[in-house]
Amino acid sequence: MTQPTKKNIAILGSTGSIGKQALDIVKANPDKLQVEVLSAENNADLLIQQAIEFSPNAVVIGNEEKYLYVKEALLTHDIKVYTGADALCQVVQMDSIHMVLAAIVGFAGLRSTLAAIEAGKQIALANKETLVVAGALVTEAAKAKGVNIYPVDSEHSAIFQCLAGEFHNKIEKIILTASGGPFRGKDAAFLKTVKKETALKHPNWSMGAKITIDSATLMNKGLEIIEAAWLFALKAEQIEVVIHPQSIIHSLVQFEDGSIKAQLGLPDMKLPIQYALFYPNRVHSSFKRFDFASYPSLTFEKPDFTVFPAIQLAFDAMKKGGNLPCILNAANEVAVHAFLKDEIGFTDIPAIVEKCMDKGTFTAKPTLSDYMESDKETRALASEFCKSKISA
Ligand code: NDP
Ligand code: MG
């Protein structure tokens, strides 16, 4: 019997929530996966620890001030050490890499994902902001290079799993499920009083800080609408959001005959990460199994677009297109960061996004450098709005 060859993967953002869970999957499948590259921005100690455990070919530490520290620590190991965003873009293009798991958070993940696509690497995409900001550019580059983008985001993985064997059939619509976050059912007055400590407590998922706040404002669902549109070539009218507080149904697809397919499971990101890494194969896992008796009722509600305006903002950005989703994303990143530093209130986040969408410079057909410029301009604008706490 021939030995199956290992898949060599680069994990960008290996010290994050997705990155660490991906490494758990590698650990459980040592005969199938080999880590070629690991990357972090600041967390040098964890990166060093991961490098020693998984023996990658190379590691990249984003923060240049930490380069010597990482280099020294790995001196006796046969592991190359690089630093900076440019180095990351080069390292992901190494011949030995088969697949890149894009798990950096935010706009910062765009360039390295594009560089990997340019080099023809298959992509497992967690970094949804890449598609939100530059969906047209990214999907065109992927098409030109024959690169598949496998979704890691649980909702998009659910849709992708529902589409197995159905790719020739037209999608009537998709239904993205949302837990509703920690403030489901609360009113606008309550949201004004919210502090980061409660906003960071997600009822069902344990994730990085930025996406946890996005889940509380429902901006995460807004970003996911745009992500889904690019991944599955859908129009805004074909995307619906339903609040499903138990997070058991991860999303649904409705076909032209009216039939709906759903994918279910306990809320555990390891499953969608593993599905993307091994597609089209399903690999045995020891993840906890779903039990109907523990969930006697699965419930559904309409999202409240007035109390949580983020979904509507995302629909608006998507419909107008151009660089508007880029503006929405940059403003949101700045506002979430400011909220996490107690500089603005919770309801200031969507208010600042809306202001930036109104005031930012619109470009109908942006190039990569236009996106870079728009991101920069919006960050400056959003920082100004943060200082004046516009909705206070
Ligand atoms: P985390 O904040 O936990 O991790 C982010 C990772 O990116 C870390 O390794 C971090 O390094 C690195 N990083 C941060 N900033 C930069 C930068 N400027 N340049 C290079 N690397 C950087 O995020 P998550 O793992 O939660 O999320 C990652 C992505 O996956 C996001 O786009 C998120 O929306 C998406 N996603 C996450 C889910 C989850 O369950 N967590 C679910 C679905 C999607 P360091 O540790 O050194 O700061
Ligand atoms: Mg999701």
mmCIF file of C-alpha atoms and ligand atoms in Angstrom, residues 128 153-156 211 220-221 224, ligand 2:
data_model
loop_
_atom_site.group_PDB
_atom_site.id
_atom_site.type_symbol
_atom_site.label_atom_id
_atom_site.label_comp_id
_atom_site.label_asym_id
_atom_site.label_seq_id
_atom_site.Cartn_x
_atom_site.Cartn_y
_atom_site.Cartn_z
ATOM 1 C CA LYS A 128 -13.106 37.076 6.450
ATOM 2 C CA ASP A 153 -15.913 30.532 9.023
ATOM 3 C CA SER A 154 -18.507 28.133 10.463
ATOM 4 C CA GLU A 155 -21.497 29.557 8.564
ATOM 5 C CA HIS A 156 -19.684 29.492 5.237
ATOM 6 C CA ILE A 211 -14.516 38.939 16.394
ATOM 7 C CA ASN A 220 -19.677 39.915 12.406
ATOM 8 C CA LYS A 221 -22.859 38.861 10.591
ATOM 9 C CA GLU A 224 -20.230 37.391 6.839
HETATM 10 MG MG MG B 2 -18.881 32.895 11.628
#
